[in-house]
Short mmCIF file of C-alpha atoms in Angstrom, two decimals:
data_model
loop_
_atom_site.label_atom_id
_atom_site.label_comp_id
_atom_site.label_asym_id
_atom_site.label_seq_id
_atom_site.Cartn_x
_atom_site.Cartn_y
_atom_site.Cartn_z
CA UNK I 1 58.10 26.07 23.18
CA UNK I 2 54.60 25.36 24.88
CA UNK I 3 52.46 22.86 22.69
CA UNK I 4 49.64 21.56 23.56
CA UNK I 5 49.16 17.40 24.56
CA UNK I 6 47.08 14.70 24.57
CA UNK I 7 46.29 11.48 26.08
CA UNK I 8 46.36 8.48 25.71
CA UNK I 9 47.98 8.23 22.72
CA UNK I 10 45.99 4.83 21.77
CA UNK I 11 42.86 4.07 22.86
CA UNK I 12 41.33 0.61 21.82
CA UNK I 13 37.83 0.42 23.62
CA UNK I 14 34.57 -2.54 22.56
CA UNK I 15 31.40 -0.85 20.91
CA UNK I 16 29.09 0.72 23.58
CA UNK I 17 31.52 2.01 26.05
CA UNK I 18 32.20 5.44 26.97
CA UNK I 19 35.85 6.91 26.50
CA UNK I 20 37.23 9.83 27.60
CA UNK I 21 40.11 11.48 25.68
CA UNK I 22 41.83 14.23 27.49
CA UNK I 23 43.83 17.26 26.05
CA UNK I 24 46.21 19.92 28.10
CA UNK I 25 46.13 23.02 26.13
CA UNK I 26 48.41 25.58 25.83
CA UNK I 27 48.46 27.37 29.04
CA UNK I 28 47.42 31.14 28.20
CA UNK I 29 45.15 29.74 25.69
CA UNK I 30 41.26 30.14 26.01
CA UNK I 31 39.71 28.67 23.02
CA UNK I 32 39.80 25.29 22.72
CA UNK I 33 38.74 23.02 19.52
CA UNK I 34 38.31 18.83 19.07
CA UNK I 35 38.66 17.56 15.43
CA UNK I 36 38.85 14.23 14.02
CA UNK I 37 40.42 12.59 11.36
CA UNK I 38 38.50 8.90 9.86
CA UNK I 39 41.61 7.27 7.78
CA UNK I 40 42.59 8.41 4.62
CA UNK I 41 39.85 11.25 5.02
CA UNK I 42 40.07 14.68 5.79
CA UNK I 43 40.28 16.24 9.42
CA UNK I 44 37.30 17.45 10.62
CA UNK I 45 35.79 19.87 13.16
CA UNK I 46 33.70 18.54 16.22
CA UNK I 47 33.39 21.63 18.51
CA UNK I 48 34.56 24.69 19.63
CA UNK I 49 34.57 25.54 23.43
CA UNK I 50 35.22 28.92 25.30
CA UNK I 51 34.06 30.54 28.46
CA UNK I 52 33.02 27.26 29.68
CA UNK I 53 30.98 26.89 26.75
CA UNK I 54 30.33 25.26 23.34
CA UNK I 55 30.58 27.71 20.96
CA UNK I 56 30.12 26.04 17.98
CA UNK I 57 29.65 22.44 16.68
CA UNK I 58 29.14 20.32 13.30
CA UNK I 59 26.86 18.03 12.50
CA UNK I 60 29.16 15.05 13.16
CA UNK I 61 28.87 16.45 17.20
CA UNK I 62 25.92 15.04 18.58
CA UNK I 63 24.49 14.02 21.67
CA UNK I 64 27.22 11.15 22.21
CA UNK I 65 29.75 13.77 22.11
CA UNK I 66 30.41 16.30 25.24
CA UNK I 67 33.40 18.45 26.23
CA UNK I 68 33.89 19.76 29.46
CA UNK I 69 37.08 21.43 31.04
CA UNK I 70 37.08 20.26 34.81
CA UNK I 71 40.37 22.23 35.70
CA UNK I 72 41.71 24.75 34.76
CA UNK I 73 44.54 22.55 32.80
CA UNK I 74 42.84 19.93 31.21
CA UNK I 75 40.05 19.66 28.03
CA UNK I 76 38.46 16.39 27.65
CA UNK I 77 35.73 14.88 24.94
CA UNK I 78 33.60 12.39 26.06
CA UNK I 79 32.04 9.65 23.61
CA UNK I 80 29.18 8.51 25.55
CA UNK I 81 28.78 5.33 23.54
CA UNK I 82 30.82 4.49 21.40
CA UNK I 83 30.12 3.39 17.70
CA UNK I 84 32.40 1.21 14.79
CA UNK I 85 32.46 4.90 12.89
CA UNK I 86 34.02 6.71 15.62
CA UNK I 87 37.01 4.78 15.10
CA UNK I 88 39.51 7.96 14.11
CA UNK I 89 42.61 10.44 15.65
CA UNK I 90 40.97 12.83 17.72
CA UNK I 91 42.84 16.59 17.52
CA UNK I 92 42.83 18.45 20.23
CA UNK I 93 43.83 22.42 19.58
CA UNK I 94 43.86 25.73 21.59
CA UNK I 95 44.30 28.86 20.54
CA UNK I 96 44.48 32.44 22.21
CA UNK I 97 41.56 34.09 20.75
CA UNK I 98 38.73 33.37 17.98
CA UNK I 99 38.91 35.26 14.32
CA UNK I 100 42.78 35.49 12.94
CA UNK I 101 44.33 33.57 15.95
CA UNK I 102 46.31 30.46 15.18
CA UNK I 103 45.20 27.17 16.05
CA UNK I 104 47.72 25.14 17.68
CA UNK I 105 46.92 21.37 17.38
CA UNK I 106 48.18 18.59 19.35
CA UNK I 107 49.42 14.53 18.39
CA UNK I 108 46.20 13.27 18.60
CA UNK I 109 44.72 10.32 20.46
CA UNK I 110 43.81 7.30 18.42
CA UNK I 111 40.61 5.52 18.85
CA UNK I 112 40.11 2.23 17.53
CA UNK I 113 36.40 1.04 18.64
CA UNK I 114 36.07 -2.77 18.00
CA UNK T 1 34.57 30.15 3.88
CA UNK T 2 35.99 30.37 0.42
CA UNK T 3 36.87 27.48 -0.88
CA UNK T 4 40.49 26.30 -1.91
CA UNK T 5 41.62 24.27 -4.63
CA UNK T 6 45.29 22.51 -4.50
CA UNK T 7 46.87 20.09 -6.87
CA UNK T 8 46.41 16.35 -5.08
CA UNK T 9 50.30 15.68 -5.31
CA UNK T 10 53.94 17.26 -5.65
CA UNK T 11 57.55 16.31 -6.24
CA UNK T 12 60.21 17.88 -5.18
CA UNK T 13 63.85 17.07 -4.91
CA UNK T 14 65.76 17.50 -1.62
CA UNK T 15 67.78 20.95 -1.18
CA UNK T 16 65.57 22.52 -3.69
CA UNK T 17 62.56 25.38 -3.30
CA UNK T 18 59.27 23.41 -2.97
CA UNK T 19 56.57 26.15 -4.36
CA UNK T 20 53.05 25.29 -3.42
CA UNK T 21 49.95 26.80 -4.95
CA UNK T 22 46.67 27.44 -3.74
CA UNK T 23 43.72 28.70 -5.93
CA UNK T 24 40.63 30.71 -3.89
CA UNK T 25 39.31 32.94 -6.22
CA UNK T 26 36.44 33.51 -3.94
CA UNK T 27 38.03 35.12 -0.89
CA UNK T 28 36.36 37.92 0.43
CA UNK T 29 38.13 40.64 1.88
CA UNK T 30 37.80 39.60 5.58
CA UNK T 31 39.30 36.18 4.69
CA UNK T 32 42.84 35.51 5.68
CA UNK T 33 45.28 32.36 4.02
CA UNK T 34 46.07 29.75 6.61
CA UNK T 35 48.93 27.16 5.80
CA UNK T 36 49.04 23.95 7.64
CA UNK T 37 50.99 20.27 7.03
CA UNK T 38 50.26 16.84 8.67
CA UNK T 39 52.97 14.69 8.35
CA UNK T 40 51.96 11.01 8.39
CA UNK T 41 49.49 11.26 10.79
CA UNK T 42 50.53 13.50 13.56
CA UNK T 43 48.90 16.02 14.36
CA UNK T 44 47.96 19.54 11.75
CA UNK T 45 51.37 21.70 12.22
CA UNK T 46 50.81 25.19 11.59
CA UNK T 47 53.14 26.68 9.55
CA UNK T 48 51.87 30.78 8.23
CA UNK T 49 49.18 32.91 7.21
CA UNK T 50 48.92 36.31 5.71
CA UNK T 51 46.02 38.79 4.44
CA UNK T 52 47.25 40.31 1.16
CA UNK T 53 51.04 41.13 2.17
CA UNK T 54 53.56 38.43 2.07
CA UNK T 55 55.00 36.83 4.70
CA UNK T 56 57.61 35.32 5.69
CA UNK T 57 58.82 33.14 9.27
CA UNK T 58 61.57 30.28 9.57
CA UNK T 59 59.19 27.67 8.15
CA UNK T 60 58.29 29.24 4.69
CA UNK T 61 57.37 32.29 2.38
CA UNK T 62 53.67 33.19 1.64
CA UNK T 63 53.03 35.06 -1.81
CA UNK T 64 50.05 36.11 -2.31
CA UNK T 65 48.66 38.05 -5.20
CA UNK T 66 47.66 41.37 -5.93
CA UNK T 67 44.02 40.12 -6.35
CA UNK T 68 43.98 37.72 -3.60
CA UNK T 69 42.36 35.03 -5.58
CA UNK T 70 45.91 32.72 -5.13
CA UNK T 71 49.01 32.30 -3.13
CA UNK T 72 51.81 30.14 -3.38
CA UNK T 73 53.99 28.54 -0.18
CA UNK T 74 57.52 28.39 -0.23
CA UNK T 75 60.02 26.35 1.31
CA UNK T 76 63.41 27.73 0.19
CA UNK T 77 65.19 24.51 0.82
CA UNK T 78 63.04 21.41 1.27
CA UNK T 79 64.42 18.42 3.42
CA UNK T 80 63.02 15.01 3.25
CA UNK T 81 61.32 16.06 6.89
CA UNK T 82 59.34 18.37 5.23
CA UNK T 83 57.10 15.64 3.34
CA UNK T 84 53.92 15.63 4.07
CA UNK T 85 50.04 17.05 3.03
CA UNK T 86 49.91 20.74 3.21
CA UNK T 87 46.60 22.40 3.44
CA UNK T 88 45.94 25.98 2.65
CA UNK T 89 42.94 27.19 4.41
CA UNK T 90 40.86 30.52 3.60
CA UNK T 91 39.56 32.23 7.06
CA UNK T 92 37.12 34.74 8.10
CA UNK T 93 38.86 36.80 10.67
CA UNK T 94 35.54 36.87 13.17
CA UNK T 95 32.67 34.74 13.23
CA UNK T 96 33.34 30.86 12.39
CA UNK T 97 36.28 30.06 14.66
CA UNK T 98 36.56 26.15 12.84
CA UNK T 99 39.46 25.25 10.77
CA UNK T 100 37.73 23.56 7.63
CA UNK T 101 40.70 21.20 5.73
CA UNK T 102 40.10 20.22 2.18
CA UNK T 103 42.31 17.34 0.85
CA UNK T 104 45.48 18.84 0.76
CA UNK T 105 48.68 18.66 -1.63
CA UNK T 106 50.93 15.54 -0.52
CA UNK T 107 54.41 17.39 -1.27
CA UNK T 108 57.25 14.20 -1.68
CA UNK T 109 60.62 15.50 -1.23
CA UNK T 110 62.97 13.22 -3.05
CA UNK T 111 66.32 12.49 -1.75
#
């Protein structure tokens, strides 16, 4: 069964630096979503990306934060500089179409910023 | 989105139906029911959704009633794999494309 992956599994980067977490989505897929997860809290949405294209963000996406897809396999969020706070699992998901379609998530990447 | 409301925590023993509910009395008609899980912290699993008919796959049931202001999720015979938060999320079928998870119900299977 396809599912979609991420990597690295563990990231452990000093304040200040820029990480990249990558994702492979699903391969027929074309919408593809980051979320986080802070511990113990609830997971929430960063962005939403189609066409080449954010099409939507929160609040907690800001100019740190991009998301590009350089291939046409791979998804990847960039932290530009990276903060204590931002210290979380990042989701990565895909999905085949917006409205009803499912979201398929992945294992997550976790980033521990020190 | 409408909102959901889910007791914080269930018990259920192993090899028994595991029912949980979901209140969101303020679905509109566009709005379908989502059900996800995270177990430990891996990665949101999804697991079924449904509009106003119930539905069932090999994971679990969906109820959902006449007035679509609640649903309940069923897994007929619970294993200690299946512990873990479930989240029932409320949808509009076009527009917002986000998944937006409340706190969830941590469902304990007990051996």
């Amino acid at each position: 069964e396809p599912e979609v992956t991420q990597t690295p599994s563990h990231q452990v980067t000093q304040m200040g630096q820029e990480v990249i977490l990558r994702c492979v989505p699903i391969s027929n897929h074309l919408y593809f979503y980051w979320y986080r997860q802070i511990l113990g809290q609830k997971v929430e949405f960063l962005v939403s990306f189609y066409n080449n294209e954010i099409s939507e963000k929160s609040e907690i996406f800001d100019d740190q934060f991009s998301v590009e897809r350089p291939d046409g396999s791979n998804f990847t969020l960039k932290i530009r500089s990276t903060k204590l706070e931002d210290s979380a699992m990042y989701f990565c998901a895909s999905s085949t179409g917006a409205g009803q379609e499912t979201q398929y998530f992945g294992p997550g990447t976790r980033l521990l910023v020190l | 989105d409408a909102k959901t409301t889910q007791p914080t925590s269930m018990d259920c023993a192993e090899g028994r139906a595991a029912n949980l509910p979901c209140n969101h009395s303020t679905i509109s008609g566009n709005e379908y029911v989502y059900w996800y899980r995270q177990i430990h912290s891996q990665g949101p699993q999804y697991i079924i959704h449904g509009l106003k008919n119930n539905e069932t796959n090999e994971m679990a049931s969906l109820i959902i009633t006449e007035d679509r202001k609640s649903s309940t999720l069923i897994l007929p015979h619970a294993t200690l794999r299946d512990t873990a938060v479930y989240y029932c999320i409320v949808r509009v079928v076009q527009g917002a494309q986000k998944l937006v998870f409340g706190q969830g119900t941590r469902l304990t299977i007990n051996p």
